[in-house]
Short mmCIF file of C-alpha atoms in Angstrom, two decimals:
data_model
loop_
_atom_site.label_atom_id
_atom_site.label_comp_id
_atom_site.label_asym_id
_atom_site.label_seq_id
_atom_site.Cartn_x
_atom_site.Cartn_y
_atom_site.Cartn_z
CA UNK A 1235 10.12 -85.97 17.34
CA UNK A 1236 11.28 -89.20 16.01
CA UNK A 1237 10.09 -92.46 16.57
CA UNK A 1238 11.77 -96.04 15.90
CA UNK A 1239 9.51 -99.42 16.25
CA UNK A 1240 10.77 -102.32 15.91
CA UNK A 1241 9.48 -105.84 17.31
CA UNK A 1242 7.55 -104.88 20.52
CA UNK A 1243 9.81 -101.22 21.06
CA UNK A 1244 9.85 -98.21 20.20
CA UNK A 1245 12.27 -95.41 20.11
CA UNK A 1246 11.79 -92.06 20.79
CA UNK A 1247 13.80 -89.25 19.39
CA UNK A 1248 14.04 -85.66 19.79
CA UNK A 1249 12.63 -82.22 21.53
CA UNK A 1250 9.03 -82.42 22.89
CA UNK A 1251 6.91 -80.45 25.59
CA UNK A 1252 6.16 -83.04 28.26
CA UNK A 1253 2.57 -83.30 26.87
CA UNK A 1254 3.62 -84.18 23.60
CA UNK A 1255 5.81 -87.16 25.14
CA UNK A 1256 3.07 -88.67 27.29
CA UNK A 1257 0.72 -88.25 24.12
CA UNK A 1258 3.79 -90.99 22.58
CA UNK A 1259 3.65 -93.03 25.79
CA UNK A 1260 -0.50 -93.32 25.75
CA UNK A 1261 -0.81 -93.87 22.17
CA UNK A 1262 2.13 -96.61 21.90
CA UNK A 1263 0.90 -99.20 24.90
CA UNK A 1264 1.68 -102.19 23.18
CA UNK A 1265 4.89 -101.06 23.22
CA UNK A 1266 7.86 -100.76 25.24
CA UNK A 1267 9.86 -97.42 25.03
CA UNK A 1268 12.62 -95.77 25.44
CA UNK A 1269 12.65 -92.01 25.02
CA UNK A 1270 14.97 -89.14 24.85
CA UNK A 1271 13.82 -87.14 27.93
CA UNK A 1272 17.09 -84.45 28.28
CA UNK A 1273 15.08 -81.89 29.53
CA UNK A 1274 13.01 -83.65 31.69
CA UNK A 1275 13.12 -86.08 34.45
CA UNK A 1276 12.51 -89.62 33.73
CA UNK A 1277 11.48 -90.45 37.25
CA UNK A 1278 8.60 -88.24 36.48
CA UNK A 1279 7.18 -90.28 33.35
CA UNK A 1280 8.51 -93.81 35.02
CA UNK A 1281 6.00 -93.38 37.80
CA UNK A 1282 3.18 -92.49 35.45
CA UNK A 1283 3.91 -95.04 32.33
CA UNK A 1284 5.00 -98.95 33.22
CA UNK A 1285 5.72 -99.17 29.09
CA UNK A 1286 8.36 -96.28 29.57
CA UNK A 1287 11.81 -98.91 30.12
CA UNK A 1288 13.56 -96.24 29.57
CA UNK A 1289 15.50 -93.12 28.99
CA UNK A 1290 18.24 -91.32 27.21
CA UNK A 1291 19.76 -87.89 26.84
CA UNK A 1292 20.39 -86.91 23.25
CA UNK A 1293 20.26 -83.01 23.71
CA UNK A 1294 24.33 -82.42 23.23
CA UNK A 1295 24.66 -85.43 20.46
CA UNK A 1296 27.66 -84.37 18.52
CA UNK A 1297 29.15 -86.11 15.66
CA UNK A 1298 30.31 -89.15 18.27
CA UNK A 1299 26.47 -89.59 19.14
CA UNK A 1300 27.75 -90.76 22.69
CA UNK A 1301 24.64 -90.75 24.89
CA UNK A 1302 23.58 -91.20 28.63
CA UNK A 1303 20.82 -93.87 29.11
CA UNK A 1304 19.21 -95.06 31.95
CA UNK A 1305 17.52 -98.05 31.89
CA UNK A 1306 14.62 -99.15 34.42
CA UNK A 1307 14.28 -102.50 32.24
CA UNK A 1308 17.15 -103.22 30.50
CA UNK A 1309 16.59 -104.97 26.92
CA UNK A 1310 19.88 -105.75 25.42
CA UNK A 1311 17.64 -105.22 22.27
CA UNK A 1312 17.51 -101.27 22.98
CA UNK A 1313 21.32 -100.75 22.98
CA UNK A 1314 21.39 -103.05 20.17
CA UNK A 1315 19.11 -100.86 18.17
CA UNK A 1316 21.18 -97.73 19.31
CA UNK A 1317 23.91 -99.06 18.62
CA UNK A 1318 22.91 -100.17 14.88
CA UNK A 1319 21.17 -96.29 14.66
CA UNK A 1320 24.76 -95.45 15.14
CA UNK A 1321 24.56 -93.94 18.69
CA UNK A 1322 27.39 -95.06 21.65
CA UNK A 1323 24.96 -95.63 25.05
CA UNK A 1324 26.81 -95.03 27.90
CA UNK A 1325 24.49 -96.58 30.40
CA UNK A 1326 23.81 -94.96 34.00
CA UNK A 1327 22.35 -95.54 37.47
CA UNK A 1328 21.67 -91.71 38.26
CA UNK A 1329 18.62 -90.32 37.20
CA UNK A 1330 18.60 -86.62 37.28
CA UNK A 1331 16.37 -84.31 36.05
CA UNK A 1332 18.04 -83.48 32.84
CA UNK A 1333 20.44 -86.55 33.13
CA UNK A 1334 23.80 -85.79 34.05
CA UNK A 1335 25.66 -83.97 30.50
CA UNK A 1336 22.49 -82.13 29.70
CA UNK A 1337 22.15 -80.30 32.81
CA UNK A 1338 25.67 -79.74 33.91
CA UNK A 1339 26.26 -78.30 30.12
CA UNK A 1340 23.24 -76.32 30.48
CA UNK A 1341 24.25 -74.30 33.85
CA UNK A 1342 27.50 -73.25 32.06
CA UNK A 1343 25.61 -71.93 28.91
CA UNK A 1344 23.21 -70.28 31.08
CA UNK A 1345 26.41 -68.73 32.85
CA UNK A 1346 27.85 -67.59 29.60
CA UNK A 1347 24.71 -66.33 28.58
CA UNK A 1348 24.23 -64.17 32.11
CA UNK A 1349 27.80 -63.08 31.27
CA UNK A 1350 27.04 -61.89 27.46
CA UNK A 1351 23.90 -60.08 28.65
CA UNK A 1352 26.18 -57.73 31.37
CA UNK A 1353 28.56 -57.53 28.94
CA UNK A 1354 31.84 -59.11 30.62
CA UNK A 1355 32.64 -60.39 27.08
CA UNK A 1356 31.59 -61.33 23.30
CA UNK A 1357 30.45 -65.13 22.45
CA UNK A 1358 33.65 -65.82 20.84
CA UNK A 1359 35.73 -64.31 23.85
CA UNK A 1360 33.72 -66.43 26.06
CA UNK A 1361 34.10 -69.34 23.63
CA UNK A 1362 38.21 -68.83 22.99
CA UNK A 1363 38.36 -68.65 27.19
CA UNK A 1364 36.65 -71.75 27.86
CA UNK A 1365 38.19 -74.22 25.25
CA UNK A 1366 41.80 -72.66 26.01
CA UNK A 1367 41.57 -71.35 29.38
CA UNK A 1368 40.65 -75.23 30.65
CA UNK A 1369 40.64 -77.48 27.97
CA UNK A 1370 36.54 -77.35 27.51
CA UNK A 1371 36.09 -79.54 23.62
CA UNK A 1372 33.58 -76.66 23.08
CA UNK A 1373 33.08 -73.38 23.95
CA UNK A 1374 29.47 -72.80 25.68
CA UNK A 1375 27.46 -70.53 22.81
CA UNK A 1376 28.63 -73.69 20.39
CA UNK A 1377 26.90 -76.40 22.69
CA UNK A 1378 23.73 -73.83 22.75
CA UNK A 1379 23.93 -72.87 18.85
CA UNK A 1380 19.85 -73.71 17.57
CA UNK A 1381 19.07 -75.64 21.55
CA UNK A 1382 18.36 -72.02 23.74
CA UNK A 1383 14.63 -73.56 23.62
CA UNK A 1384 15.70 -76.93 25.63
CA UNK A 1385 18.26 -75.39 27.45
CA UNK A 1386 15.46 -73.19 28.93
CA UNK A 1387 12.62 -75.75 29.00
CA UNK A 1388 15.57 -77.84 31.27
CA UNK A 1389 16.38 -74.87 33.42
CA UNK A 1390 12.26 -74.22 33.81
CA UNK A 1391 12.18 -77.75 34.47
CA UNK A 1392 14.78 -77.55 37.27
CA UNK A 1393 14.09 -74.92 38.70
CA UNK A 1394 10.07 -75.80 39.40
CA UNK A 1395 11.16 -78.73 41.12
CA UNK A 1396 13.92 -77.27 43.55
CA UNK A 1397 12.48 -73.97 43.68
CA UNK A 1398 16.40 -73.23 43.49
CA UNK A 1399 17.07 -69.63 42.12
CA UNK A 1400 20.41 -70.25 40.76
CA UNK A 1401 18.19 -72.00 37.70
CA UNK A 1402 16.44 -68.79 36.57
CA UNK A 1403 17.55 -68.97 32.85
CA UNK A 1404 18.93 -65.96 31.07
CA UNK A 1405 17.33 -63.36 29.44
CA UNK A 1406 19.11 -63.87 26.10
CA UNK A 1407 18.24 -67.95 26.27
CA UNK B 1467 52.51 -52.58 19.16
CA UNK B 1468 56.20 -53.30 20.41
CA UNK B 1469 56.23 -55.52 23.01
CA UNK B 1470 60.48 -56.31 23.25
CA UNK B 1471 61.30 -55.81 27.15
CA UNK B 1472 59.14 -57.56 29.41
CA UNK B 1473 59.86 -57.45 33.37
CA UNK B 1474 57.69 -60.47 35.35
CA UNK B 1475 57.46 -59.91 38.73
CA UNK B 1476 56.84 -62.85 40.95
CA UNK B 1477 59.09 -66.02 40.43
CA UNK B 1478 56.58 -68.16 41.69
CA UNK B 1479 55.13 -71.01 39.46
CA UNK B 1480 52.95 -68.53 37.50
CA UNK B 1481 55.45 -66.28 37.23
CA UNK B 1482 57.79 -68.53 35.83
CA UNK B 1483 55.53 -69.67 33.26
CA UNK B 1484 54.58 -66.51 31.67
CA UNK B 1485 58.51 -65.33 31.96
CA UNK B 1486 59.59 -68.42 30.05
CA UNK B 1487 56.72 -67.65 27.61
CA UNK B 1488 57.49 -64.22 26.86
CA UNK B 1489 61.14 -65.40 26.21
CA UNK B 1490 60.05 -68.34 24.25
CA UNK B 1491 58.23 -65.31 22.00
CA UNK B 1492 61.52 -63.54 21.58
CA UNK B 1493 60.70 -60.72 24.42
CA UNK B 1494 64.18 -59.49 26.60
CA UNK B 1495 62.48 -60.44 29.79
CA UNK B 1496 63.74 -60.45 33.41
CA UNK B 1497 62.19 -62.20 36.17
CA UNK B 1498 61.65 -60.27 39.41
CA UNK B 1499 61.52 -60.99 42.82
CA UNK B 1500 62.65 -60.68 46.42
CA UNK B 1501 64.16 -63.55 47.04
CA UNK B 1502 67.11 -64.17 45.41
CA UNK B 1503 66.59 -68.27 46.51
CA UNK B 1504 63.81 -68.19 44.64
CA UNK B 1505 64.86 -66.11 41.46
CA UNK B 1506 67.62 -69.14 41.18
CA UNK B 1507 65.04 -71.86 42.02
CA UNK B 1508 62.76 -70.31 39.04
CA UNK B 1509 65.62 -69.94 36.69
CA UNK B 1510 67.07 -73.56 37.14
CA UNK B 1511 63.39 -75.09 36.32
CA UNK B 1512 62.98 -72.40 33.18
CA UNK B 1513 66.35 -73.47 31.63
CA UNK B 1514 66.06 -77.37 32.39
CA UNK B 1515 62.64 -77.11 30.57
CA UNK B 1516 64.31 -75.89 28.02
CA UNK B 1517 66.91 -77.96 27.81
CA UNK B 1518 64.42 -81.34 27.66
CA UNK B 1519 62.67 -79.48 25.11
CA UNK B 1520 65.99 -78.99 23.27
CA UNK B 1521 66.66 -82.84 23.57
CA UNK B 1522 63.83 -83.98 22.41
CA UNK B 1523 64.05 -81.44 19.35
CA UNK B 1524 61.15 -79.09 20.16
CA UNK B 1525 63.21 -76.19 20.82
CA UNK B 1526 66.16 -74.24 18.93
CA UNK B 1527 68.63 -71.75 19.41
CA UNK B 1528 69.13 -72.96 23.33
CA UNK B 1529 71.69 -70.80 23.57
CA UNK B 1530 70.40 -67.47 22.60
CA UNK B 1531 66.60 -68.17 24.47
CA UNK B 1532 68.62 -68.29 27.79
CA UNK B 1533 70.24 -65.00 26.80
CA UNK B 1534 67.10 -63.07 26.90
CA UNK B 1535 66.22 -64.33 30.07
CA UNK B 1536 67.39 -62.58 33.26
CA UNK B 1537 66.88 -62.83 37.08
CA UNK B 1538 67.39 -59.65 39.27
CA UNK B 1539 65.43 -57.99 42.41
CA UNK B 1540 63.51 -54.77 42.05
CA UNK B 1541 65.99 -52.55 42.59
CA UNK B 1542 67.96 -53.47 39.96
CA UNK B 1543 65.63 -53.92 36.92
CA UNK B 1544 66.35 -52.29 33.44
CA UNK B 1545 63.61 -49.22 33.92
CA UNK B 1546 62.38 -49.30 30.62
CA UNK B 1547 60.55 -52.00 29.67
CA UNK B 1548 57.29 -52.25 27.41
CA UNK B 1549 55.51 -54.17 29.28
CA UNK B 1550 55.70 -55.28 33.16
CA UNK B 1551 53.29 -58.38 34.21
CA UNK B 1552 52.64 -58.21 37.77
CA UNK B 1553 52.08 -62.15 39.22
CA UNK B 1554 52.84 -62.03 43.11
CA UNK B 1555 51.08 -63.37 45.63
CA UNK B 1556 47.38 -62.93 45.71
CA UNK B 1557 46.78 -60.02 47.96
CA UNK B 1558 45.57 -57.07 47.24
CA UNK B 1559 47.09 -54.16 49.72
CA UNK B 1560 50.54 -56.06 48.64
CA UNK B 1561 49.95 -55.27 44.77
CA UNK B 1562 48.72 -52.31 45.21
CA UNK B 1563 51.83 -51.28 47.03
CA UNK B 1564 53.64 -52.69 44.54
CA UNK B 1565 52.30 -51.15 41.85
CA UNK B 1566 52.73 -47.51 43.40
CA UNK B 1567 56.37 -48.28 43.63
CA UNK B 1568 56.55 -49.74 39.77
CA UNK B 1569 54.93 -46.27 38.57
CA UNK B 1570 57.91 -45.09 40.65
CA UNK B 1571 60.37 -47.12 38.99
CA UNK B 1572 58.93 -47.24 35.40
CA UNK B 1573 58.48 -45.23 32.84
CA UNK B 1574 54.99 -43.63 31.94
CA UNK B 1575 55.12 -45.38 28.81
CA UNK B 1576 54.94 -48.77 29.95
CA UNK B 1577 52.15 -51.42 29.84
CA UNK B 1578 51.88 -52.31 33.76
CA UNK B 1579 49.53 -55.40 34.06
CA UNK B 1580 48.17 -57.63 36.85
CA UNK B 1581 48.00 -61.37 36.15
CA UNK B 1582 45.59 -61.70 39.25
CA UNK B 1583 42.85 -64.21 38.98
CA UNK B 1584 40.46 -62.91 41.97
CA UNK B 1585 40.99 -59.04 42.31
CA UNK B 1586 38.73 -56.11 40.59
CA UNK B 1587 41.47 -54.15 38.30
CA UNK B 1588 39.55 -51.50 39.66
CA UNK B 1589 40.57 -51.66 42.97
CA UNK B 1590 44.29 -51.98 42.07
CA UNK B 1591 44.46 -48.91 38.94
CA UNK B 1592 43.11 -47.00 42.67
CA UNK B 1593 46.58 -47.62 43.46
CA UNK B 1594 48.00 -45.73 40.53
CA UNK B 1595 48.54 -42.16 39.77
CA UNK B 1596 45.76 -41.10 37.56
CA UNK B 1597 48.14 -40.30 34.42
CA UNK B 1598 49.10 -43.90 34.25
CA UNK B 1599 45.44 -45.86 34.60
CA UNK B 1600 45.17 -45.57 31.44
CA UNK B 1601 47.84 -47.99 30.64
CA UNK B 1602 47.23 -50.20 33.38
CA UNK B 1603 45.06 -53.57 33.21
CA UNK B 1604 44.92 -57.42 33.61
CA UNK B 1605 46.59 -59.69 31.56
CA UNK B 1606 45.44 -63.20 33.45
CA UNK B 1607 47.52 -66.34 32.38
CA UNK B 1608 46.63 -69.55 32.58
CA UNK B 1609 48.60 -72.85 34.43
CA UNK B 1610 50.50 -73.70 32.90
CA UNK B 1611 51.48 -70.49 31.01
CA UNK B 1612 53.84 -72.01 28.41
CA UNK B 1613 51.05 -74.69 27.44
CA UNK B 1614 47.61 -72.98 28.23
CA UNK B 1615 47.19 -70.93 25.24
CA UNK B 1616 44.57 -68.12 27.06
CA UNK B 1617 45.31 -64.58 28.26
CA UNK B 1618 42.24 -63.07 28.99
CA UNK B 1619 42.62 -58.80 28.43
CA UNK B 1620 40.68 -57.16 31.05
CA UNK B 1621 40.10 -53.78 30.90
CA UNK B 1622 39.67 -51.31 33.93
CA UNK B 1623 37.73 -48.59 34.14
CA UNK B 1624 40.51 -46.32 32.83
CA UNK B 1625 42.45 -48.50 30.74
CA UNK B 1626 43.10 -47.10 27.11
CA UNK B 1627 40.39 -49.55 24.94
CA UNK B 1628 43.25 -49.13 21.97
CA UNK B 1629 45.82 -50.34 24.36
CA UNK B 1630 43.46 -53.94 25.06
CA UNK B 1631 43.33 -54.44 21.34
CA UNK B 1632 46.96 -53.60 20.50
CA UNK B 1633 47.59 -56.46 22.96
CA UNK B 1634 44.83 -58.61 22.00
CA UNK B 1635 46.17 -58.19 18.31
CA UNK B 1636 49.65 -59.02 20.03
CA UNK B 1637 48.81 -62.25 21.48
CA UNK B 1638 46.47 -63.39 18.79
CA UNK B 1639 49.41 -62.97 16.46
CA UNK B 1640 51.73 -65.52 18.81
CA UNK B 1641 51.07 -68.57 20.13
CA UNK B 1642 48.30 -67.17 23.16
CA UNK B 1643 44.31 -67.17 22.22
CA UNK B 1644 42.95 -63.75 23.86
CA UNK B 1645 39.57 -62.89 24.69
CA UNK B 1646 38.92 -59.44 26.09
CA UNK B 1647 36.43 -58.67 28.87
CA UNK B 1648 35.21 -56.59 30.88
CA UNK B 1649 36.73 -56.26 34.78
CA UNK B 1650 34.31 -58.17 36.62
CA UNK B 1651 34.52 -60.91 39.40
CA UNK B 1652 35.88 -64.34 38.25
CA UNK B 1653 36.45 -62.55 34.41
CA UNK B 1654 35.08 -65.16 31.96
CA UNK B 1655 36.90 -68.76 32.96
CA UNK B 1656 36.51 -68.34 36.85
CA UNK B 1657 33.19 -67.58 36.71
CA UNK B 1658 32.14 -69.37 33.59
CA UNK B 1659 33.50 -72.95 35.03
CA UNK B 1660 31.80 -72.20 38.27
CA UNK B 1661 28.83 -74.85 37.40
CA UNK B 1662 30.96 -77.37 36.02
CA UNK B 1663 31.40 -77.95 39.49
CA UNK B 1664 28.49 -76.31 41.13
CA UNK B 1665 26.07 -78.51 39.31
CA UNK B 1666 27.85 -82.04 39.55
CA UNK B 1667 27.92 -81.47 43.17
CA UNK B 1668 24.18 -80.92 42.76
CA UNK B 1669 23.18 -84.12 41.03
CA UNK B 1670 25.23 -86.60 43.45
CA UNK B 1671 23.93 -84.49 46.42
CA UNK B 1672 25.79 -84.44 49.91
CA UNK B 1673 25.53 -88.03 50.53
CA UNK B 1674 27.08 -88.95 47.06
CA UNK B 1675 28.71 -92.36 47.11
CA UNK B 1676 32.10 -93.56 45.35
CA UNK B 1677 30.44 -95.28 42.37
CA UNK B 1678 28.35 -91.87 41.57
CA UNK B 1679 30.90 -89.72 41.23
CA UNK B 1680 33.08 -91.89 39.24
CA UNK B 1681 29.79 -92.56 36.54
CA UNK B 1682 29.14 -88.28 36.97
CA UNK B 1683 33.29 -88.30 35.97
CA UNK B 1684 32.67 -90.69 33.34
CA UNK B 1685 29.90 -88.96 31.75
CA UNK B 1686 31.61 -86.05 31.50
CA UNK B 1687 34.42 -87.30 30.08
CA UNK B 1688 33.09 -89.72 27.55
CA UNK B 1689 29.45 -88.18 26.69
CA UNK B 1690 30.90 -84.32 27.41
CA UNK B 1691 34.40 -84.86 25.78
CA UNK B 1692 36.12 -82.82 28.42
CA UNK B 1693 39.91 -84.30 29.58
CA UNK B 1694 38.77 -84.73 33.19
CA UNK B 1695 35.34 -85.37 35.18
CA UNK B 1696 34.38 -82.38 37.85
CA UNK B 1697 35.60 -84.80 40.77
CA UNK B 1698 38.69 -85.66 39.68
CA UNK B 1699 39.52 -82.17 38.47
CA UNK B 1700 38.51 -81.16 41.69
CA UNK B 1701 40.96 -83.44 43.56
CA UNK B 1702 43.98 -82.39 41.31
CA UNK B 1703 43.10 -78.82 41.63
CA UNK B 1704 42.92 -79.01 45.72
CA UNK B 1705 39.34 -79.13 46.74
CA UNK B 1706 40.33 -76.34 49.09
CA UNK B 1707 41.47 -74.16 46.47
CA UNK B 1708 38.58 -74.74 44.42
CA UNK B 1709 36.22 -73.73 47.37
CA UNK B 1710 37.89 -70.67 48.12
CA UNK B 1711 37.39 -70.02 44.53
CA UNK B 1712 34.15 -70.46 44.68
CA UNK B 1713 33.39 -68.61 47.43
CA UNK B 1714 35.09 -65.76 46.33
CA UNK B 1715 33.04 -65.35 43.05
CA UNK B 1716 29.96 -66.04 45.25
CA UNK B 1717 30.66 -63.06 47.42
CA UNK B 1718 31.84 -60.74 44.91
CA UNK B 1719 28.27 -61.30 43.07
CA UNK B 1720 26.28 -60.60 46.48
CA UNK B 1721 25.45 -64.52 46.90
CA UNK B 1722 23.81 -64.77 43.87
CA UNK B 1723 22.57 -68.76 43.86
CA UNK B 1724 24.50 -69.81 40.62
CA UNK B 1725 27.70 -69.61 42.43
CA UNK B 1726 27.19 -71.16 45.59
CA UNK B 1727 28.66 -73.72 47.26
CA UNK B 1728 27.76 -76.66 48.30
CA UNK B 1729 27.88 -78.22 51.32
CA UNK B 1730 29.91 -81.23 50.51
CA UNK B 1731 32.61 -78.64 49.23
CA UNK B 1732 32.90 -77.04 52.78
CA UNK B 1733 32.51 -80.82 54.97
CA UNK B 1734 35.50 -81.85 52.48
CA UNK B 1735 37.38 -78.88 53.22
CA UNK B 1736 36.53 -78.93 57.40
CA UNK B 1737 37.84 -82.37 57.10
CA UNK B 1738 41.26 -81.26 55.38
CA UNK B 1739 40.26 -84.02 52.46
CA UNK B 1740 41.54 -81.44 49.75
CA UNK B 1741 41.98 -84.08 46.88
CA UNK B 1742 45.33 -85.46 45.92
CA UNK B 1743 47.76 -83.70 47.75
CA UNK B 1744 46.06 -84.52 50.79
CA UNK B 1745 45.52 -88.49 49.29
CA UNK B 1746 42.04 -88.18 49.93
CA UNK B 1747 39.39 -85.74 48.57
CA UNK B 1748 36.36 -87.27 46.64
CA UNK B 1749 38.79 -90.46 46.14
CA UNK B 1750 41.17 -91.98 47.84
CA UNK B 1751 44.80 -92.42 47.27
CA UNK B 1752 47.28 -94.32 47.81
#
């Protein structure tokens, strides 16, 4: 993880187990953050830390570093920041475990992943379908290249709290 | 692989498309079907495509493209083609009768291929004498055919595995992007795209409001890069349409959970809002 302070916020950057983010939350009190929490749900840590203003979605972040971010205290200061870090917020009034991106993406990796593993077809197959068959800007084993870790600690996520089957994550994630 | 005669069957939209394709390649194809209304209808739209694409300077040799393109009924179809694509209506005890009489009409060497998006190939090849399984399999287009550059190869149970990368090779070499899989409900793209639906659904829940699904459309289309939100896909595809689809891959994998539908999907459907063509779906139009 990453963190960015400046004046009385900080910015919080990157993969970490929900301990390790609350461990950022408790030690920064002072401050007032906003925190990549893709695979998790922000309502979670808003209910538990009044310093937490806020929260964004990073996991995807491709070279146009367009993000979701959900404010529950807006501070024109945090897009500002973002904006200067060279991230595009696109600001939101759902929160969703796993935001809105992160978890939609994740479903259809986990679905090309539950399709490698009986064999219907190769990763590039898959891929070549999906970005010509309907248009997708990536194929699903490039959105999950080096993030099968949060795209599993998302599906664990959503599936504890919906108890919903159709999250049970791949064998090959 | 020589792929030079090409016989479509089905003059519908798809089977337009993948005629016009094959002729754009430089296949001899004729387009098949029983109604000779709609063999005329199909042929008009093929050659005034062509001719815009002509005018605006995106196509040569007008003359000789409509050439290789023919129109005739079943009965009177050149029988020996390489390859015949199969795109009728989507029914299965129709194209398996079909497909008895086309190994009837057709050599044993050719390619016979179903462009279906929902049937096993399994259940059809059960159609077929036994010799000619082995060159039998799905060749599934997309809409539509002459822009949507995937054919996904799908190989039966019998098929030849030489004959599925002789085509793959084939199409790979044109202006088509294959991927070969295995015969299995919804292929790759039908099931694959399943959650880009499912899940949206999911996160605006069943008493989603106007301004959620335009931000979950948004998102998707400005954080996710694709050319259209789930909603608004949804409404241009016919919400109906998209249901049945989904309930078809649902059933065919004994309910599994990742493929259900949800409620809002069915309450759309009861209340004939099927998206555009209807004027309302998730939106409303004017």
């Amino acid at each position: 993880m990453t963190n960015v302070s400046f004046d009385e916020f900080l910015l919080n950057f990157g993969f970490g187990t929900k301990d390790e983010k609350r461990e950022v939350l408790r030690a920064n009190p002072e401050k007032l953050i906003a925190m990549d929490l893709s695979c998790y749900d922000p309502q979670e840590f808003y209910a538990e830390f009044p310093n937490l203003v806020g929260s964004f979605a990073a996991l995807f972040c491709d070279e146009a570093k367009k993000i979701e971010v959900h404010f529950r205290v807006r501070h024109e200061a945090i897009v500002r920041k973002m904006t200067e870090l060279g991230f595009n917020p696109l600001e939101v009034s759902i929160v969703s475990c796993g935001f809105i991106f992160p978890r939609t993406i994740a479903q259809i990796i986990n679905e090309a992943h539950f399709a490698l593993e009986e064999g219907v077809a190769g990763r590039e197959d898959i891929n070549r379908a999906m970005r010509f068959g309907v248009n997708y800007p990536k194929g699903p084993f490039e959105w999950s290249a080096g993030r099968e870790l949060f795209v599993r600690t998302l599906l664990g996520e959503l599936l504890t709290k919906t108890q919903d089957k159709r999250y049970v994550a791949s064998r090959l994630l | 692989m020589k792929l030079e005669k090409v016989v479509v069957i089905g003059a519908g939209t798809m089977g337009s498309g993948i005629a016009q394709w094959f002729a754009q390649t430089g296949c001899i194809v004729t387009l098949v079907d029983s109604s000779e209304t709609q063999l005329q209808k199909a042929l008009a739209g093929i050659h005034d495509s062509w001719d815009k694409l002509t005018s605006r300077g995106k196509l040569t040799g007008l003359e000789a493209l409509k050439q290789r393109l023919s129109i005739s009924t079943l009965d009177g179809v050149d029988p020996g083609p390489d390859l015949v694509v199969e795109a009728i209506i989507e029914d299965l005890d129709i194209k398996k009768t079909l497909f008895l009489r086309l190994t009837e009409l057709f050599s044993s060497d050719a390619i016979l291929a179903s462009n279906t998006s929902s049937f096993p190939i399994a259940q059809m090849a059960e159609a077929l004498p036994s010799p000619r399984r082995g060159r039998f399999l799905g060749l599934h287009f997309f809409n539509p055919a002459t822009v949507m550059k995937l054919v996904e190869v799908i190989k039966g149970p019998e098929t030849d595995e030489g004959l599925c990368h002789d085509l793959y090779r084939w199409f790979d070499e044109r202006d088509k992007k294959p991927a070969l899989c295995k015969d299995s409900p919804g292929f790759i793209v039908n099931r694959v795209a399943r959650n880009f639906y499912g899940e949206p659904l999911r996160i605006v829940g069943e008493e989603a409001d106007e301004n959620q699904l335009r931000e979950v459309d948004a998102v998707l289309r400005e954080v996710g890069g694709f050319r259209m939100g789930p909603f608004e896909l949804m409404d241009l595809i016919g919400i109906d349409i998209n249901y049945s689809v989904t309930c078809s891959v649902w059933e065919a994998y004994g309910k599994e959970p990742r493929f259900a539908p949800h409620p809002l999907q069915r309450k759309l459907v009861e209340e004939k809002r099927y998206g555009r063509k209807s004027k309302r779906g998730f939106y409303t139009y004017d």
